[in-house]
Amino acid sequence: MTKDVEAVSEQPRSSEYSTKDYHDPPPAPLIDMEEFGKWSFYRAIIAEFVATLLFLYITVLTVIGYKSQTDTTAGGDDCGGVGILGIAWAFGGMIFILVYCTAGISGGHINPAVTFGLFLARKVSLPRAFLYMVAQCLGAICGVGLVKAFQKAYYVRYGGGVNQMSPGYNKGTGLGAEIIGTFVLVYTVFAATDPKRNARDSHVPVLAPLPIGFAVFMVHLATIPVTGTGINPARSFGAAVIFNHEKSWNEHWIFWVGPFVGAAIAAFYHQYILRAGAIKALGSFRSTA
């Protein structure tokens, strides 16, 4: 009798979802002990480490090269170098390349704020999120360390690519810039990887790394004059650790608090407003009752 009742009660539910042309993956468990026994778990952590190392190496070199080429006291030209536009392209382009390369292995986070947002949305487990963040920070330190090892004189002279507030801006402005900039990035990550969007727009081929890279590019254009653009705590942390001057730590908290707050807002907005997660949960509760 119990089996018959269950079959009848489940029939309308299956017909209700039969027209669904996309599949939402189940929420990741808070702690998944099975992950620790899989090579794919450790491979993903290694991929995050290497990707963040490469990201910091290329981008910090670009920043230092630009400052060197525009240093008039050292024979540079005010109009020389790649400019802010070139720096923004370096950051956005590297994110595009690295997300494209690592998305199928680790998800291509390369940013603790992105990992934090995906964790809040139940896309990754707590151990995976924590170890991703550790790998990203270590990768950032090693990437900046390579820059200093290869070009120590230029690295020390031009500030090591450290994020800090620009003159004329207060901490509140910098915090707001980091919150909004990270919101744009993490919101783009959710939108680009949304299974519902991919099913609805299946006639339009969407390469997820492309809008994510463009989001990083656009945010850098807007916020380089304010904070040098963090929106990635690992990027700010790696540069601060290797440069290790007082000015690199004075306002460092902004580059952790801002990105984490922005990521949390983006996760809430996408999951509970756009995807109506709270309404769906309430509807499920009512139907079960």
mmCIF file with all atom_site columns, N, CA, C and O in Angstrom, residues 4-36:
data_model
loop_
_atom_site.group_PDB
_atom_site.id
_atom_site.type_symbol
_atom_site.label_atom_id
_atom_site.label_alt_id
_atom_site.label_comp_id
_atom_site.label_asym_id
_atom_site.label_entity_id
_atom_site.label_seq_id
_atom_site.pdbx_PDB_ins_code
_atom_site.Cartn_x
_atom_site.Cartn_y
_atom_site.Cartn_z
_atom_site.occupancy
_atom_site.B_iso_or_equiv
_atom_site.pdbx_formal_charge
_atom_site.auth_seq_id
_atom_site.auth_comp_id
_atom_site.auth_asym_id
_atom_site.auth_atom_id
_atom_site.pdbx_PDB_model_num
ATOM 1   N N  . ASP A 1 4  ? 2.144  2.004  -3.436  1.00 0.00 ? 4  ASP A N  1
ATOM 2   C CA . ASP A 1 4  ? 1.117  2.524  -4.344  1.00 0.00 ? 4  ASP A CA 1
ATOM 3   C C  . ASP A 1 4  ? 0.865  3.997  -4.074  1.00 0.00 ? 4  ASP A C  1
ATOM 4   O O  . ASP A 1 4  ? 0.726  4.801  -4.999  1.00 0.00 ? 4  ASP A O  1
ATOM 5   N N  . VAL A 1 5  ? 0.787  4.362  -2.812  1.00 0.00 ? 5  VAL A N  1
ATOM 6   C CA . VAL A 1 5  ? 0.528  5.757  -2.466  1.00 0.00 ? 5  VAL A CA 1
ATOM 7   C C  . VAL A 1 5  ? 1.659  6.642  -2.954  1.00 0.00 ? 5  VAL A C  1
ATOM 8   O O  . VAL A 1 5  ? 1.453  7.719  -3.510  1.00 0.00 ? 5  VAL A O  1
ATOM 9   N N  . GLU A 1 6  ? 2.895  6.188  -2.783  1.00 0.00 ? 6  GLU A N  1
ATOM 10  C CA . GLU A 1 6  ? 4.044  6.977  -3.208  1.00 0.00 ? 6  GLU A CA 1
ATOM 11  C C  . GLU A 1 6  ? 4.050  7.163  -4.721  1.00 0.00 ? 6  GLU A C  1
ATOM 12  O O  . GLU A 1 6  ? 4.363  8.231  -5.229  1.00 0.00 ? 6  GLU A O  1
ATOM 13  N N  . ALA A 1 7  ? 3.659  6.111  -5.440  1.00 0.00 ? 7  ALA A N  1
ATOM 14  C CA . ALA A 1 7  ? 3.654  6.204  -6.897  1.00 0.00 ? 7  ALA A CA 1
ATOM 15  C C  . ALA A 1 7  ? 2.638  7.228  -7.368  1.00 0.00 ? 7  ALA A C  1
ATOM 16  O O  . ALA A 1 7  ? 2.882  8.011  -8.275  1.00 0.00 ? 7  ALA A O  1
ATOM 17  N N  . VAL A 1 8  ? 1.442  7.256  -6.720  1.00 0.00 ? 8  VAL A N  1
ATOM 18  C CA . VAL A 1 8  ? 0.403  8.201  -7.116  1.00 0.00 ? 8  VAL A CA 1
ATOM 19  C C  . VAL A 1 8  ? 0.814  9.625  -6.786  1.00 0.00 ? 8  VAL A C  1
ATOM 20  O O  . VAL A 1 8  ? 0.623  10.543 -7.559  1.00 0.00 ? 8  VAL A O  1
ATOM 21  N N  . SER A 1 9  ? 1.425  9.800  -5.592  1.00 0.00 ? 9  SER A N  1
ATOM 22  C CA . SER A 1 9  ? 1.778  11.159 -5.170  1.00 0.00 ? 9  SER A CA 1
ATOM 23  C C  . SER A 1 9  ? 2.923  11.732 -5.986  1.00 0.00 ? 9  SER A C  1
ATOM 24  O O  . SER A 1 9  ? 3.015  12.927 -6.161  1.00 0.00 ? 9  SER A O  1
ATOM 25  N N  . GLU A 1 10 ? 3.788  10.876 -6.523  1.00 0.00 ? 10 GLU A N  1
ATOM 26  C CA . GLU A 1 10 ? 4.939  11.368 -7.263  1.00 0.00 ? 10 GLU A CA 1
ATOM 27  C C  . GLU A 1 10 ? 4.650  11.591 -8.744  1.00 0.00 ? 10 GLU A C  1
ATOM 28  O O  . GLU A 1 10 ? 5.382  12.279 -9.423  1.00 0.00 ? 10 GLU A O  1
ATOM 29  N N  . GLN A 1 11 ? 3.521  11.043 -9.241  1.00 0.00 ? 11 GLN A N  1
ATOM 30  C CA . GLN A 1 11 ? 3.224  11.152 -10.660 1.00 0.00 ? 11 GLN A CA 1
ATOM 31  C C  . GLN A 1 11 ? 3.023  12.595 -11.105 1.00 0.00 ? 11 GLN A C  1
ATOM 32  O O  . GLN A 1 11 ? 3.602  13.021 -12.113 1.00 0.00 ? 11 GLN A O  1
ATOM 33  N N  . PRO A 1 12 ? 2.211  13.413 -10.394 1.00 0.00 ? 12 PRO A N  1
ATOM 34  C CA . PRO A 1 12 ? 2.049  14.800 -10.835 1.00 0.00 ? 12 PRO A CA 1
ATOM 35  C C  . PRO A 1 12 ? 3.369  15.550 -10.819 1.00 0.00 ? 12 PRO A C  1
ATOM 36  O O  . PRO A 1 12 ? 3.620  16.392 -11.665 1.00 0.00 ? 12 PRO A O  1
ATOM 37  N N  . ARG A 1 13 ? 4.228  15.260 -9.836  1.00 0.00 ? 13 ARG A N  1
ATOM 38  C CA . ARG A 1 13 ? 5.491  15.987 -9.748  1.00 0.00 ? 13 ARG A CA 1
ATOM 39  C C  . ARG A 1 13 ? 6.361  15.697 -10.964 1.00 0.00 ? 13 ARG A C  1
ATOM 40  O O  . ARG A 1 13 ? 6.988  16.584 -11.508 1.00 0.00 ? 13 ARG A O  1
ATOM 41  N N  . SER A 1 14 ? 6.414  14.428 -11.414 1.00 0.00 ? 14 SER A N  1
ATOM 42  C CA . SER A 1 14 ? 7.242  14.102 -12.570 1.00 0.00 ? 14 SER A CA 1
ATOM 43  C C  . SER A 1 14 ? 6.697  14.753 -13.827 1.00 0.00 ? 14 SER A C  1
ATOM 44  O O  . SER A 1 14 ? 7.456  15.208 -14.684 1.00 0.00 ? 14 SER A O  1
ATOM 45  N N  . SER A 1 15 ? 5.339  14.812 -13.961 1.00 0.00 ? 15 SER A N  1
ATOM 46  C CA . SER A 1 15 ? 4.771  15.453 -15.134 1.00 0.00 ? 15 SER A CA 1
ATOM 47  C C  . SER A 1 15 ? 4.991  16.952 -15.107 1.00 0.00 ? 15 SER A C  1
ATOM 48  O O  . SER A 1 15 ? 5.137  17.591 -16.139 1.00 0.00 ? 15 SER A O  1
ATOM 49  N N  . GLU A 1 16 ? 5.034  17.498 -13.898 1.00 0.00 ? 16 GLU A N  1
ATOM 50  C CA . GLU A 1 16 ? 5.243  18.929 -13.770 1.00 0.00 ? 16 GLU A CA 1
ATOM 51  C C  . GLU A 1 16 ? 6.621  19.330 -14.269 1.00 0.00 ? 16 GLU A C  1
ATOM 52  O O  . GLU A 1 16 ? 6.795  20.349 -14.922 1.00 0.00 ? 16 GLU A O  1
ATOM 53  N N  . TYR A 1 17 ? 7.604  18.504 -13.997 1.00 0.00 ? 17 TYR A N  1
ATOM 54  C CA . TYR A 1 17 ? 8.974  18.833 -14.354 1.00 0.00 ? 17 TYR A CA 1
ATOM 55  C C  . TYR A 1 17 ? 9.404  18.212 -15.683 1.00 0.00 ? 17 TYR A C  1
ATOM 56  O O  . TYR A 1 17 ? 10.544 18.351 -16.084 1.00 0.00 ? 17 TYR A O  1
ATOM 57  N N  . SER A 1 18 ? 8.507  17.521 -16.345 1.00 0.00 ? 18 SER A N  1
ATOM 58  C CA . SER A 1 18 ? 8.883  16.877 -17.598 1.00 0.00 ? 18 SER A CA 1
ATOM 59  C C  . SER A 1 18 ? 9.170  17.895 -18.688 1.00 0.00 ? 18 SER A C  1
ATOM 60  O O  . SER A 1 18 ? 9.891  17.610 -19.633 1.00 0.00 ? 18 SER A O  1
ATOM 61  N N  . THR A 1 19 ? 8.549  19.090 -18.610 1.00 0.00 ? 19 THR A N  1
ATOM 62  C CA . THR A 1 19 ? 8.764  20.111 -19.624 1.00 0.00 ? 19 THR A CA 1
ATOM 63  C C  . THR A 1 19 ? 10.011 20.933 -19.349 1.00 0.00 ? 19 THR A C  1
ATOM 64  O O  . THR A 1 19 ? 10.341 21.823 -20.116 1.00 0.00 ? 19 THR A O  1
ATOM 65  N N  . LYS A 1 20 ? 10.699 20.666 -18.282 1.00 0.00 ? 20 LYS A N  1
ATOM 66  C CA . LYS A 1 20 ? 11.889 21.413 -17.910 1.00 0.00 ? 20 LYS A CA 1
ATOM 67  C C  . LYS A 1 20 ? 13.030 21.048 -18.847 1.00 0.00 ? 20 LYS A C  1
ATOM 68  O O  . LYS A 1 20 ? 13.376 19.880 -18.985 1.00 0.00 ? 20 LYS A O  1
ATOM 69  N N  . ASP A 1 21 ? 13.590 22.049 -19.554 1.00 0.00 ? 21 ASP A N  1
ATOM 70  C CA . ASP A 1 21 ? 14.634 21.770 -20.528 1.00 0.00 ? 21 ASP A CA 1
ATOM 71  C C  . ASP A 1 21 ? 16.026 22.033 -19.978 1.00 0.00 ? 21 ASP A C  1
ATOM 72  O O  . ASP A 1 21 ? 16.975 22.177 -20.733 1.00 0.00 ? 21 ASP A O  1
ATOM 73  N N  . TYR A 1 22 ? 16.161 22.124 -18.676 1.00 0.00 ? 22 TYR A N  1
ATOM 74  C CA . TYR A 1 22 ? 17.469 22.290 -18.062 1.00 0.00 ? 22 TYR A CA 1
ATOM 75  C C  . TYR A 1 22 ? 17.474 21.544 -16.734 1.00 0.00 ? 22 TYR A C  1
ATOM 76  O O  . TYR A 1 22 ? 16.428 21.173 -16.211 1.00 0.00 ? 22 TYR A O  1
ATOM 77  N N  . HIS A 1 23 ? 18.657 21.325 -16.215 1.00 0.00 ? 23 HIS A N  1
ATOM 78  C CA . HIS A 1 23 ? 18.785 20.563 -14.972 1.00 0.00 ? 23 HIS A CA 1
ATOM 79  C C  . HIS A 1 23 ? 19.674 21.321 -14.006 1.00 0.00 ? 23 HIS A C  1
ATOM 80  O O  . HIS A 1 23 ? 20.836 21.618 -14.313 1.00 0.00 ? 23 HIS A O  1
ATOM 81  N N  . ASP A 1 24 ? 19.126 21.689 -12.854 1.00 0.00 ? 24 ASP A N  1
ATOM 82  C CA . ASP A 1 24 ? 19.914 22.326 -11.807 1.00 0.00 ? 24 ASP A CA 1
ATOM 83  C C  . ASP A 1 24 ? 20.653 21.254 -11.020 1.00 0.00 ? 24 ASP A C  1
ATOM 84  O O  . ASP A 1 24 ? 20.035 20.314 -10.518 1.00 0.00 ? 24 ASP A O  1
ATOM 85  N N  . PRO A 1 25 ? 21.957 21.358 -10.916 1.00 0.00 ? 25 PRO A N  1
ATOM 86  C CA . PRO A 1 25 ? 22.680 20.371 -10.106 1.00 0.00 ? 25 PRO A CA 1
ATOM 87  C C  . PRO A 1 25 ? 22.259 20.460 -8.653  1.00 0.00 ? 25 PRO A C  1
ATOM 88  O O  . PRO A 1 25 ? 21.893 21.548 -8.173  1.00 0.00 ? 25 PRO A O  1
ATOM 89  N N  . PRO A 1 26 ? 22.270 19.361 -7.929  1.00 0.00 ? 26 PRO A N  1
ATOM 90  C CA . PRO A 1 26 ? 21.865 19.405 -6.516  1.00 0.00 ? 26 PRO A CA 1
ATOM 91  C C  . PRO A 1 26 ? 22.845 20.252 -5.707  1.00 0.00 ? 26 PRO A C  1
ATOM 92  O O  . PRO A 1 26 ? 24.020 20.377 -6.072  1.00 0.00 ? 26 PRO A O  1
ATOM 93  N N  . PRO A 1 27 ? 22.391 20.854 -4.614  1.00 0.00 ? 27 PRO A N  1
ATOM 94  C CA . PRO A 1 27 ? 23.303 21.649 -3.777  1.00 0.00 ? 27 PRO A CA 1
ATOM 95  C C  . PRO A 1 27 ? 24.455 20.808 -3.253  1.00 0.00 ? 27 PRO A C  1
ATOM 96  O O  . PRO A 1 27 ? 24.288 19.641 -2.901  1.00 0.00 ? 27 PRO A O  1
ATOM 97  N N  . ALA A 1 28 ? 25.615 21.400 -3.228  1.00 0.00 ? 28 ALA A N  1
ATOM 98  C CA . ALA A 1 28 ? 26.785 20.693 -2.706  1.00 0.00 ? 28 ALA A CA 1
ATOM 99  C C  . ALA A 1 28 ? 26.636 20.521 -1.200  1.00 0.00 ? 28 ALA A C  1
ATOM 100 O O  . ALA A 1 28 ? 26.154 21.425 -0.509  1.00 0.00 ? 28 ALA A O  1
ATOM 101 N N  . PRO A 1 29 ? 27.016 19.385 -0.659  1.00 0.00 ? 29 PRO A N  1
ATOM 102 C CA . PRO A 1 29 ? 26.948 19.202 0.802   1.00 0.00 ? 29 PRO A CA 1
ATOM 103 C C  . PRO A 1 29 ? 27.923 20.148 1.494   1.00 0.00 ? 29 PRO A C  1
ATOM 104 O O  . PRO A 1 29 ? 28.931 20.560 0.910   1.00 0.00 ? 29 PRO A O  1
ATOM 105 N N  . LEU A 1 30 ? 27.617 20.488 2.743   1.00 0.00 ? 30 LEU A N  1
ATOM 106 C CA . LEU A 1 30 ? 28.502 21.386 3.483   1.00 0.00 ? 30 LEU A CA 1
ATOM 107 C C  . LEU A 1 30 ? 29.890 20.779 3.618   1.00 0.00 ? 30 LEU A C  1
ATOM 108 O O  . LEU A 1 30 ? 30.905 21.448 3.377   1.00 0.00 ? 30 LEU A O  1
ATOM 109 N N  . ILE A 1 31 ? 29.946 19.515 4.000   1.00 0.00 ? 31 ILE A N  1
ATOM 110 C CA . ILE A 1 31 ? 31.217 18.801 4.106   1.00 0.00 ? 31 ILE A CA 1
ATOM 111 C C  . ILE A 1 31 ? 31.060 17.457 3.397   1.00 0.00 ? 31 ILE A C  1
ATOM 112 O O  . ILE A 1 31 ? 30.235 16.637 3.798   1.00 0.00 ? 31 ILE A O  1
ATOM 113 N N  . ASP A 1 32 ? 31.838 17.273 2.351   1.00 0.00 ? 32 ASP A N  1
ATOM 114 C CA . ASP A 1 32 ? 31.779 16.039 1.572   1.00 0.00 ? 32 ASP A CA 1
ATOM 115 C C  . ASP A 1 32 ? 33.078 15.274 1.785   1.00 0.00 ? 32 ASP A C  1
ATOM 116 O O  . ASP A 1 32 ? 34.105 15.570 1.161   1.00 0.00 ? 32 ASP A O  1
ATOM 117 N N  . MET A 1 33 ? 33.056 14.296 2.672   1.00 0.00 ? 33 MET A N  1
ATOM 118 C CA . MET A 1 33 ? 34.266 13.549 2.998   1.00 0.00 ? 33 MET A CA 1
ATOM 119 C C  . MET A 1 33 ? 34.747 12.689 1.823   1.00 0.00 ? 33 MET A C  1
ATOM 120 O O  . MET A 1 33 ? 35.927 12.345 1.749   1.00 0.00 ? 33 MET A O  1
ATOM 121 N N  . GLU A 1 34 ? 33.847 12.350 0.910   1.00 0.00 ? 34 GLU A N  1
ATOM 122 C CA . GLU A 1 34 ? 34.247 11.530 -0.229  1.00 0.00 ? 34 GLU A CA 1
ATOM 123 C C  . GLU A 1 34 ? 35.216 12.265 -1.140  1.00 0.00 ? 34 GLU A C  1
ATOM 124 O O  . GLU A 1 34 ? 35.999 11.643 -1.864  1.00 0.00 ? 34 GLU A O  1
ATOM 125 N N  . GLU A 1 35 ? 35.184 13.594 -1.126  1.00 0.00 ? 35 GLU A N  1
ATOM 126 C CA . GLU A 1 35 ? 36.083 14.369 -1.982  1.00 0.00 ? 35 GLU A CA 1
ATOM 127 C C  . GLU A 1 35 ? 37.551 14.071 -1.686  1.00 0.00 ? 35 GLU A C  1
ATOM 128 O O  . GLU A 1 35 ? 38.391 14.066 -2.594  1.00 0.00 ? 35 GLU A O  1
ATOM 129 N N  . PHE A 1 36 ? 37.856 13.843 -0.420  1.00 0.00 ? 36 PHE A N  1
ATOM 130 C CA . PHE A 1 36 ? 39.249 13.666 -0.023  1.00 0.00 ? 36 PHE A CA 1
ATOM 131 C C  . PHE A 1 36 ? 39.854 12.377 -0.579  1.00 0.00 ? 36 PHE A C  1
ATOM 132 O O  . PHE A 1 36 ? 41.068 12.213 -0.567  1.00 0.00 ? 36 PHE A O  1
#
